[in-house]
């Protein structure tokens, strides 16, 4: 199969991408003129061809449960955790598998082929984790799934929290998680980070910590995570998710913090729709946005990407799998609608996210890599967000996985 008349980000002219078997075999410059297709070719019609979108942060065990049994009425993170604790009592192996699989289908329909899911392991029977390990296998032809052992109710503050984390890794979690701002005390938050970093270092897992997901400017666990990372030299393998307290830190502290963050080499994930919804809830006016400093992290040369976090769960009632919606909202909320940001905004849902997930040479439009790619509906990043474009075709391992027909509008007057 060949993909013809493809535009590649950051390169002039049009290209033909030749696929042999499951790999990209050649990328040939076509010049500026569109070429006629041969039967079997996929015609990109002079629009972008990019590697697949990535979902770097979602909770697939909780999706599609909003209102079961109760709605989150306050809209806070903390009520979300309470509502989820109620729903967790009702989960079964099949319930988790059915909802996670359905949600993965929604992600695939929007061009996502790589997913990192947090899975709550503060459950003595590890029901969700066992189900997700099976789902990861069953959806292999659609998406690559990374499972994070996520201690929703704490490592130190939950009965047998440390043992449950260790067991989750032994059962096949790929990534070690944490939630230091939710531990009962500051000291427990710090010790939870040391524990989870030890666990990851010992087992070779990656790390992705829900870190400082609160408007409390005194929540300063990011510095602990960054320093533990720096000392162990684990930078590229570690991710700090949310870090929304950074939106409330004063600049004097944040200036000093950035020096450490840069030295540590950690990655950042922001979930802008989730945070604009959950944070700022204890404010009157003026009301904080409750996001981390996405533009500033990016300007400082550090790696940051966007995730959806939730789809119809106790924390967030909306969502449909479309990460481009998150990108559009994030660019607004983070003051990133400047011309230069718009030129390269797809980085935030492709290359930056792939780096966060440590996908390495499994990702990217390069000869010899897996033939995983998307045909988009627009010729560049700017036009893609402006037109609220779509992934029209998703190719995985050299086969068409998803094809979308855009709405057809007729003007009759
Ligand atoms: N759990 C949590 O601690 N924070 C979130 N944003 C979600 C679940 C969705
Ligand atoms: Fe999350």
Short mmCIF file of C-alpha atoms and ligand atoms in Angstrom, two decimals:
data_model
loop_
_atom_site.label_atom_id
_atom_site.label_comp_id
_atom_site.label_asym_id
_atom_site.label_seq_id
_atom_site.Cartn_x
_atom_site.Cartn_y
_atom_site.Cartn_z
CA UNK A 1 0.00 0.00 0.00
CA UNK A 2 1.18 3.54 -0.78
CA UNK A 3 -0.01 6.83 0.65
CA UNK A 4 0.24 9.52 -1.98
CA UNK A 5 0.02 13.34 -1.95
CA UNK A 6 0.92 13.49 1.71
CA UNK A 7 2.13 16.60 3.46
CA UNK A 8 4.58 15.98 6.31
CA UNK A 9 4.89 18.37 9.24
CA UNK A 10 7.82 20.73 8.95
CA UNK A 11 8.74 19.68 5.41
CA UNK A 12 7.97 21.42 2.08
CA UNK A 13 6.20 19.71 -0.81
CA UNK A 14 4.32 16.44 -1.12
CA UNK A 15 5.41 12.88 -0.42
CA UNK A 16 4.61 9.30 -1.27
CA UNK A 17 4.88 6.96 1.71
CA UNK A 18 5.45 3.36 0.67
CA UNK A 19 4.30 0.66 3.04
CA UNK A 20 5.51 -2.92 2.82
CA UNK A 21 3.96 -5.40 5.19
CA UNK A 22 3.75 -3.75 8.62
CA UNK A 23 6.54 -1.19 8.04
CA UNK A 24 7.23 2.08 6.26
CA UNK A 25 9.51 1.07 3.38
CA UNK A 26 10.19 4.44 1.71
CA UNK A 27 9.32 8.13 1.84
CA UNK A 28 9.69 9.66 -1.59
CA UNK A 29 9.49 13.39 -2.40
CA UNK A 30 6.89 14.08 -5.11
CA UNK A 31 7.67 17.81 -5.54
CA UNK A 32 4.73 20.21 -5.41
CA UNK A 33 2.39 18.55 -7.89
CA UNK A 34 -0.35 16.16 -6.86
CA UNK A 35 0.12 12.70 -8.40
CA UNK A 36 -2.66 10.53 -9.80
CA UNK A 37 -3.23 7.46 -7.66
CA UNK A 38 -3.00 3.83 -8.63
CA UNK A 39 -5.67 1.39 -7.44
CA UNK A 40 -5.12 0.56 -3.78
CA UNK A 41 -3.34 3.84 -2.98
CA UNK A 42 -4.56 6.03 -0.15
CA UNK A 43 -4.74 9.63 -1.38
CA UNK A 44 -3.98 12.17 1.37
CA UNK A 45 -5.21 14.93 -0.97
CA UNK A 46 -2.36 17.28 -0.02
CA UNK A 47 -3.29 17.14 3.63
CA UNK A 48 -1.13 16.16 6.60
CA UNK A 49 -0.04 12.62 7.31
CA UNK A 50 1.12 12.28 10.93
CA UNK A 51 1.94 9.49 13.32
CA UNK A 52 -1.07 8.39 15.40
CA UNK A 53 -2.50 10.56 18.13
CA UNK A 54 -1.53 9.49 21.64
CA UNK A 55 -3.69 9.44 24.76
CA UNK A 56 -1.07 9.85 27.51
CA UNK A 57 -3.45 10.09 30.47
CA UNK A 58 -6.86 8.47 30.90
CA UNK A 59 -8.62 6.40 33.57
CA UNK A 60 -10.19 3.54 31.60
CA UNK A 61 -11.44 1.76 34.73
CA UNK A 62 -13.71 4.71 35.58
CA UNK A 63 -14.97 5.84 32.17
CA UNK A 64 -18.70 5.77 31.42
CA UNK A 65 -19.74 5.62 35.09
CA UNK A 66 -20.87 9.22 35.76
CA UNK A 67 -23.93 9.26 38.03
CA UNK A 68 -23.53 5.63 39.14
CA UNK A 69 -24.74 5.59 41.83
CA UNK A 70 -24.39 9.32 42.50
CA UNK A 71 -23.37 12.42 40.54
CA UNK A 72 -20.48 14.61 41.62
CA UNK A 73 -22.50 17.67 42.66
CA UNK A 74 -19.66 19.95 43.81
CA UNK A 75 -17.46 19.40 40.77
CA UNK A 76 -14.36 18.97 42.94
CA UNK A 77 -11.61 16.38 42.62
CA UNK A 78 -12.26 15.29 46.19
CA UNK A 79 -15.95 14.60 45.70
CA UNK A 80 -14.99 12.73 42.53
CA UNK A 81 -12.77 10.45 44.61
CA UNK A 82 -15.66 9.85 47.06
CA UNK A 83 -18.14 9.11 44.27
CA UNK A 84 -15.65 6.72 42.64
CA UNK A 85 -15.12 4.92 45.97
CA UNK A 86 -18.90 4.20 45.90
CA UNK A 87 -18.84 3.03 42.28
CA UNK A 88 -15.75 0.91 42.95
CA UNK A 89 -17.82 -1.27 45.31
CA UNK A 90 -19.99 -2.24 42.31
CA UNK A 91 -17.25 -3.05 39.80
CA UNK A 92 -16.86 -6.50 38.36
CA UNK A 93 -14.27 -7.98 36.02
CA UNK A 94 -16.72 -7.93 33.10
CA UNK A 95 -17.98 -4.42 33.85
CA UNK A 96 -14.43 -3.02 33.74
CA UNK A 97 -13.60 -4.90 30.56
CA UNK A 98 -16.76 -3.81 28.76
CA UNK A 99 -16.41 -0.11 29.59
CA UNK A 100 -12.66 0.01 28.93
CA UNK A 101 -13.07 -1.73 25.58
CA UNK A 102 -15.92 0.55 24.56
CA UNK A 103 -13.88 3.62 25.49
CA UNK A 104 -10.84 2.37 23.60
CA UNK A 105 -13.12 2.11 20.56
CA UNK A 106 -13.97 5.80 21.01
CA UNK A 107 -10.27 6.65 21.12
CA UNK A 108 -9.53 4.57 18.02
CA UNK A 109 -12.33 6.35 16.16
CA UNK A 110 -10.42 9.59 16.72
CA UNK A 111 -7.04 8.38 15.51
CA UNK A 112 -5.46 7.32 18.81
CA UNK A 113 -3.22 4.24 18.73
CA UNK A 114 -1.20 4.62 21.95
CA UNK A 115 -2.85 4.87 25.37
CA UNK A 116 -1.55 5.19 28.93
CA UNK A 117 -4.30 4.34 31.40
CA UNK A 118 -4.22 4.80 35.15
CA UNK A 119 -5.93 1.91 36.94
CA UNK A 120 -6.99 2.20 40.57
CA UNK A 121 -5.15 -0.37 42.69
CA UNK A 122 -6.52 0.77 46.06
CA UNK A 123 -8.78 -2.27 46.02
CA UNK A 124 -7.84 -5.39 48.01
CA UNK A 125 -8.93 -7.65 45.14
CA UNK A 126 -7.29 -5.62 42.33
CA UNK A 127 -10.37 -6.25 40.17
CA UNK A 128 -9.73 -3.38 37.76
CA UNK A 129 -6.08 -4.21 37.28
CA UNK A 130 -6.77 -7.87 36.49
CA UNK A 131 -9.41 -6.86 33.95
CA UNK A 132 -7.19 -4.25 32.32
CA UNK A 133 -4.31 -6.69 31.88
CA UNK A 134 -6.70 -8.80 29.78
CA UNK A 135 -8.01 -5.80 27.86
CA UNK A 136 -4.43 -4.73 27.01
CA UNK A 137 -3.95 -8.08 25.24
CA UNK A 138 -7.36 -8.14 23.55
CA UNK A 139 -7.03 -4.70 21.94
CA UNK A 140 -3.44 -5.12 20.76
CA UNK A 141 -4.42 -4.86 17.09
CA UNK A 142 -6.04 -1.46 17.73
CA UNK A 143 -3.88 0.25 20.32
CA UNK A 144 -0.80 -0.15 22.48
CA UNK A 145 -1.88 0.19 26.11
CA UNK A 146 0.37 1.06 29.04
CA UNK A 147 -1.12 0.34 32.47
CA UNK A 148 -0.27 2.57 35.43
CA UNK A 149 -0.67 1.09 38.92
CA UNK A 150 -2.52 4.10 40.33
CA UNK A 151 -3.20 4.30 44.08
CA UNK A 152 -6.34 6.49 43.96
CA UNK A 153 -6.80 6.49 47.76
CA UNK A 154 -3.11 6.68 48.60
CA UNK A 155 -0.10 4.44 49.09
CA UNK A 156 0.61 5.31 52.72
CA UNK A 157 -2.97 6.31 53.67
CA UNK A 158 -4.70 3.18 52.34
CA UNK A 159 -4.57 -0.20 54.08
CA UNK A 160 -1.83 -2.34 52.53
CA UNK A 161 -1.19 0.38 49.96
CA UNK A 162 2.46 -0.51 49.48
CA UNK A 163 1.71 -4.23 49.08
CA UNK A 164 -1.06 -3.53 46.55
CA UNK A 165 1.32 -1.40 44.45
CA UNK A 166 3.98 -4.09 44.54
CA UNK A 167 1.46 -6.78 43.61
CA UNK A 168 0.09 -4.68 40.75
CA UNK A 169 3.56 -4.37 39.25
CA UNK A 170 4.13 -8.12 39.66
CA UNK A 171 0.83 -8.72 37.83
CA UNK A 172 1.94 -6.71 34.83
CA UNK A 173 1.52 -2.96 35.33
CA UNK A 174 3.95 -1.09 33.07
CA UNK A 175 4.10 2.15 35.03
CA UNK A 176 4.17 3.06 38.73
CA UNK A 177 1.79 5.84 39.83
CA UNK A 178 1.20 7.93 42.93
CA UNK A 179 -1.00 10.61 44.48
CA UNK A 180 1.13 12.43 47.09
CA UNK A 181 -1.22 15.43 47.49
CA UNK A 182 -3.99 13.05 48.64
CA UNK A 183 -1.95 11.25 51.31
CA UNK A 184 -2.99 12.19 54.84
CA UNK A 185 0.14 14.15 55.68
CA UNK A 186 2.95 15.94 53.91
CA UNK A 187 5.38 13.34 55.30
CA UNK A 188 3.33 10.49 53.84
CA UNK A 189 3.29 12.30 50.51
CA UNK A 190 7.08 12.46 50.54
CA UNK A 191 7.53 8.86 51.65
CA UNK A 192 5.04 7.67 49.03
CA UNK A 193 7.24 9.21 46.33
CA UNK A 194 10.39 7.57 47.69
CA UNK A 195 8.55 4.24 47.84
CA UNK A 196 7.19 4.44 44.29
CA UNK A 197 10.53 5.56 42.84
CA UNK A 198 12.25 2.62 44.54
CA UNK A 199 9.62 0.26 43.17
CA UNK A 200 10.06 1.60 39.64
CA UNK A 201 13.84 1.55 39.79
CA UNK A 202 13.88 -2.01 41.09
CA UNK A 203 11.41 -3.36 38.53
CA UNK A 204 12.32 -1.27 35.48
CA UNK A 205 8.87 0.33 35.30
CA UNK A 206 8.20 3.83 34.06
CA UNK A 207 6.74 6.38 36.51
CA UNK A 208 3.67 8.63 36.16
CA UNK A 209 2.52 10.42 39.30
CA UNK A 210 -0.66 12.42 39.80
CA UNK A 211 1.25 15.28 41.38
CA UNK A 212 -0.14 18.36 43.13
CA UNK A 213 -3.62 18.12 41.58
CA UNK A 214 -4.96 20.87 43.83
CA UNK A 215 -5.11 24.67 43.89
CA UNK A 216 -3.24 24.59 47.22
CA UNK A 217 -0.03 26.55 46.58
CA UNK A 218 1.54 24.71 49.53
CA UNK A 219 1.28 21.40 47.67
CA UNK A 220 4.95 20.99 46.71
CA UNK A 221 5.44 17.34 45.86
CA UNK A 222 6.69 18.10 42.34
CA UNK A 223 10.01 19.23 43.79
CA UNK A 224 10.29 15.92 45.64
CA UNK A 225 9.49 13.88 42.52
CA UNK A 226 11.92 15.92 40.42
CA UNK A 227 14.76 15.61 42.93
CA UNK A 228 14.24 11.84 43.35
CA UNK A 229 14.29 11.60 39.56
CA UNK A 230 17.44 13.72 39.20
CA UNK A 231 19.38 11.79 41.82
CA UNK A 232 18.48 8.45 40.22
CA UNK A 233 19.05 9.69 36.66
CA UNK A 234 15.59 8.48 35.60
CA UNK A 235 14.44 11.72 33.89
CA UNK A 236 13.00 10.56 30.57
CA UNK A 237 11.23 7.65 32.31
CA UNK A 238 9.30 9.84 34.75
CA UNK A 239 6.15 11.90 34.22
CA UNK A 240 4.43 14.41 36.47
CA UNK A 241 0.71 14.55 35.63
CA UNK A 242 -1.54 17.53 36.36
CA UNK A 243 0.85 19.59 38.59
CA UNK A 244 -1.95 22.16 38.71
CA UNK A 245 -0.70 23.68 41.98
CA UNK A 246 2.02 25.20 39.78
CA UNK A 247 -0.69 27.54 38.52
CA UNK A 248 -0.93 28.84 42.10
CA UNK A 249 2.77 28.91 43.06
CA UNK A 250 4.25 32.37 43.34
CA UNK A 251 6.79 33.27 40.70
CA UNK A 252 9.75 33.45 43.09
CA UNK A 253 9.27 29.81 44.10
CA UNK A 254 8.46 28.69 40.58
CA UNK A 255 11.60 30.31 39.17
CA UNK A 256 13.73 28.25 41.52
CA UNK A 257 11.64 25.13 40.88
CA UNK A 258 12.14 25.36 37.11
CA UNK A 259 15.91 25.00 37.52
CA UNK A 260 15.37 21.66 39.25
CA UNK A 261 12.70 20.55 36.79
CA UNK A 262 15.05 21.18 33.86
CA UNK A 263 17.89 19.29 35.56
CA UNK A 264 15.57 16.38 36.32
CA UNK A 265 14.45 15.87 32.70
CA UNK A 266 10.93 14.75 33.65
CA UNK A 267 7.91 14.91 31.33
CA UNK A 268 4.63 16.70 32.02
CA UNK A 269 1.02 15.89 31.18
CA UNK A 270 -1.73 18.49 31.45
CA UNK A 271 -5.42 17.59 31.19
CA UNK A 272 -6.86 21.02 30.42
CA UNK A 273 -10.59 20.25 30.16
CA UNK A 274 -10.49 18.20 33.34
CA UNK A 275 -8.54 20.79 35.31
CA UNK A 276 -10.58 23.81 34.18
CA UNK A 277 -13.62 21.84 35.41
CA UNK A 278 -12.27 20.46 38.73
CA UNK A 279 -10.03 23.28 39.89
CA UNK A 280 -10.85 26.84 40.98
CA UNK A 281 -13.78 25.35 42.90
CA UNK A 282 -12.94 26.92 46.24
CA UNK A 283 -12.37 30.38 44.71
CA UNK A 284 -14.68 33.35 44.45
CA UNK A 285 -13.66 35.96 41.92
CA UNK A 286 -11.05 36.43 40.60
CA UNK A 287 -11.07 32.68 39.98
CA UNK A 288 -7.97 30.66 39.15
CA UNK A 289 -7.74 28.62 35.96
CA UNK A 290 -6.19 25.74 37.93
CA UNK A 291 -3.80 24.47 35.27
CA UNK A 292 -0.10 23.91 35.31
CA UNK A 293 2.20 26.34 33.46
CA UNK A 294 2.02 24.58 30.10
CA UNK A 295 3.36 27.39 27.91
CA UNK A 296 6.17 28.16 30.35
CA UNK A 297 7.21 24.48 30.60
CA UNK A 298 7.28 24.34 26.82
CA UNK A 299 9.22 27.61 26.47
CA UNK A 300 11.78 26.32 28.97
CA UNK A 301 12.49 23.43 26.58
CA UNK A 302 10.82 20.76 28.71
CA UNK A 303 8.44 18.11 27.38
CA UNK A 304 4.71 18.65 27.90
CA UNK A 305 1.63 17.06 26.31
CA UNK A 306 -2.16 17.05 26.66
CA UNK A 307 -4.46 14.22 27.82
CA UNK A 308 -8.21 13.67 28.25
CA UNK A 309 -8.10 12.17 31.79
CA UNK A 310 -11.82 11.31 31.90
CA UNK A 311 -14.72 10.37 29.68
CA UNK A 312 -18.07 10.52 31.49
CA UNK A 313 -16.85 9.56 34.96
CA UNK A 314 -17.21 10.88 38.54
CA UNK A 315 -14.70 13.64 37.79
CA UNK A 316 -15.89 14.89 34.41
CA UNK A 317 -19.28 14.38 32.73
CA UNK A 318 -18.37 14.96 29.05
CA UNK A 319 -15.88 13.62 26.52
CA UNK A 320 -16.08 11.52 23.37
CA UNK A 321 -12.55 10.28 22.74
CA UNK A 322 -11.59 13.21 20.52
CA UNK A 323 -8.20 14.45 21.69
CA UNK A 324 -8.36 17.33 19.17
CA UNK A 325 -11.09 18.78 21.36
CA UNK A 326 -8.67 18.70 24.29
CA UNK A 327 -6.01 20.35 22.16
CA UNK A 328 -8.33 23.17 21.14
CA UNK A 329 -9.49 23.79 24.70
CA UNK A 330 -5.95 23.55 26.06
CA UNK A 331 -4.58 26.08 23.60
CA UNK A 332 -7.27 28.52 24.71
CA UNK A 333 -6.93 27.92 28.44
CA UNK A 334 -3.11 28.01 28.40
CA UNK A 335 -2.85 31.22 26.31
CA UNK A 336 -1.29 29.30 23.45
CA UNK A 337 -3.17 30.71 20.47
CA UNK A 338 -0.15 32.76 19.36
CA UNK A 339 1.00 32.24 15.77
CA UNK A 340 4.08 30.21 16.67
CA UNK A 341 2.19 27.89 19.00
CA UNK A 342 -0.44 27.29 16.32
CA UNK A 343 2.25 26.32 13.79
CA UNK A 344 3.34 23.35 15.91
CA UNK A 345 0.39 22.65 18.20
CA UNK A 346 -0.03 19.04 17.07
CA UNK A 347 3.20 18.30 18.96
CA UNK A 348 1.05 18.40 22.11
CA UNK A 349 -0.94 15.32 21.07
CA UNK A 350 1.67 13.47 18.98
CA UNK A 351 5.46 13.74 19.35
CA UNK A 352 5.53 15.18 22.88
CA UNK A 353 3.12 12.52 24.11
CA UNK A 354 5.09 9.74 22.40
CA UNK A 355 8.19 10.98 24.22
CA UNK A 356 6.29 10.92 27.52
CA UNK A 357 5.31 7.30 26.87
CA UNK A 358 8.89 6.37 25.89
CA UNK A 359 7.67 5.02 22.54
CA UNK A 360 11.09 5.59 20.95
CA UNK A 361 11.47 4.06 17.49
CA UNK A 362 8.05 2.44 17.60
CA UNK A 363 6.65 5.89 16.74
CA UNK A 364 7.12 8.34 13.88
CA UNK A 365 6.94 8.58 10.11
CA UNK A 366 10.39 7.22 9.31
CA UNK A 367 11.60 4.43 7.07
CA UNK A 368 11.76 1.14 8.96
CA UNK A 369 9.26 2.09 11.64
CA UNK A 370 5.80 0.50 12.03
CA UNK A 371 3.35 1.73 9.40
CA UNK A 372 1.13 3.45 11.95
CA UNK A 373 -0.15 6.79 10.70
CA UNK A 374 -3.10 9.11 10.20
CA UNK A 375 -4.44 10.95 7.17
CA UNK A 376 -5.79 14.25 8.49
CA UNK A 377 -8.36 16.63 7.01
CA UNK A 378 -6.13 19.74 6.87
CA UNK A 379 -2.74 20.71 5.40
CA UNK A 380 -1.12 22.09 8.56
CA UNK A 381 -1.41 22.29 12.35
CA UNK A 382 -3.05 25.71 12.40
CA UNK A 383 -5.75 24.78 9.90
CA UNK A 384 -6.33 21.48 11.66
CA UNK A 385 -7.41 23.19 14.90
CA UNK A 386 -9.09 26.15 13.23
CA UNK A 387 -11.31 23.97 11.07
CA UNK A 388 -11.94 21.51 13.91
CA UNK A 389 -10.57 18.85 11.61
CA UNK A 390 -10.50 15.10 12.02
CA UNK A 391 -8.32 12.06 11.53
CA UNK A 392 -9.92 10.65 8.35
CA UNK A 393 -7.99 7.41 8.06
CA UNK A 394 -6.00 5.54 10.69
CA UNK A 395 -3.47 2.99 9.43
CA UNK A 396 -2.00 0.46 11.86
CA UNK A 397 0.66 -2.08 11.00
CA UNK A 398 0.06 -1.35 7.33
CA UNK A 399 -3.71 -1.94 7.44
CA UNK A 400 -6.58 0.56 7.50
CA UNK A 401 -7.96 0.47 11.04
CA UNK A 402 -10.48 3.33 10.89
CA UNK A 403 -11.98 5.45 8.16
CA UNK A 404 -14.13 8.51 8.88
CA UNK A 405 -16.46 10.19 6.42
CA UNK A 406 -16.78 13.89 7.22
CA UNK A 407 -20.20 15.50 7.45
CA UNK A 408 -21.53 16.56 4.07
CA UNK A 409 -23.23 19.98 4.12
CA UNK A 410 -25.51 21.18 1.31
CA UNK A 411 -26.46 24.84 0.91
CA UNK A 412 -29.84 25.10 -0.71
CA UNK A 413 -30.26 28.89 -0.84
N1 LIG B 1 -8.42 10.55 39.87
C1 LIG B 1 -7.69 11.62 40.26
O1 LIG B 1 -7.07 11.60 41.33
N2 LIG B 1 -7.65 12.71 39.46
C2 LIG B 1 -8.31 12.74 38.32
N3 LIG B 1 -8.23 13.84 37.55
C3 LIG B 1 -9.09 11.62 37.90
C4 LIG B 1 -9.11 10.54 38.72
C5 LIG B 1 -9.87 11.65 36.63
FE1 LIG B 2 -5.78 11.54 36.15
#
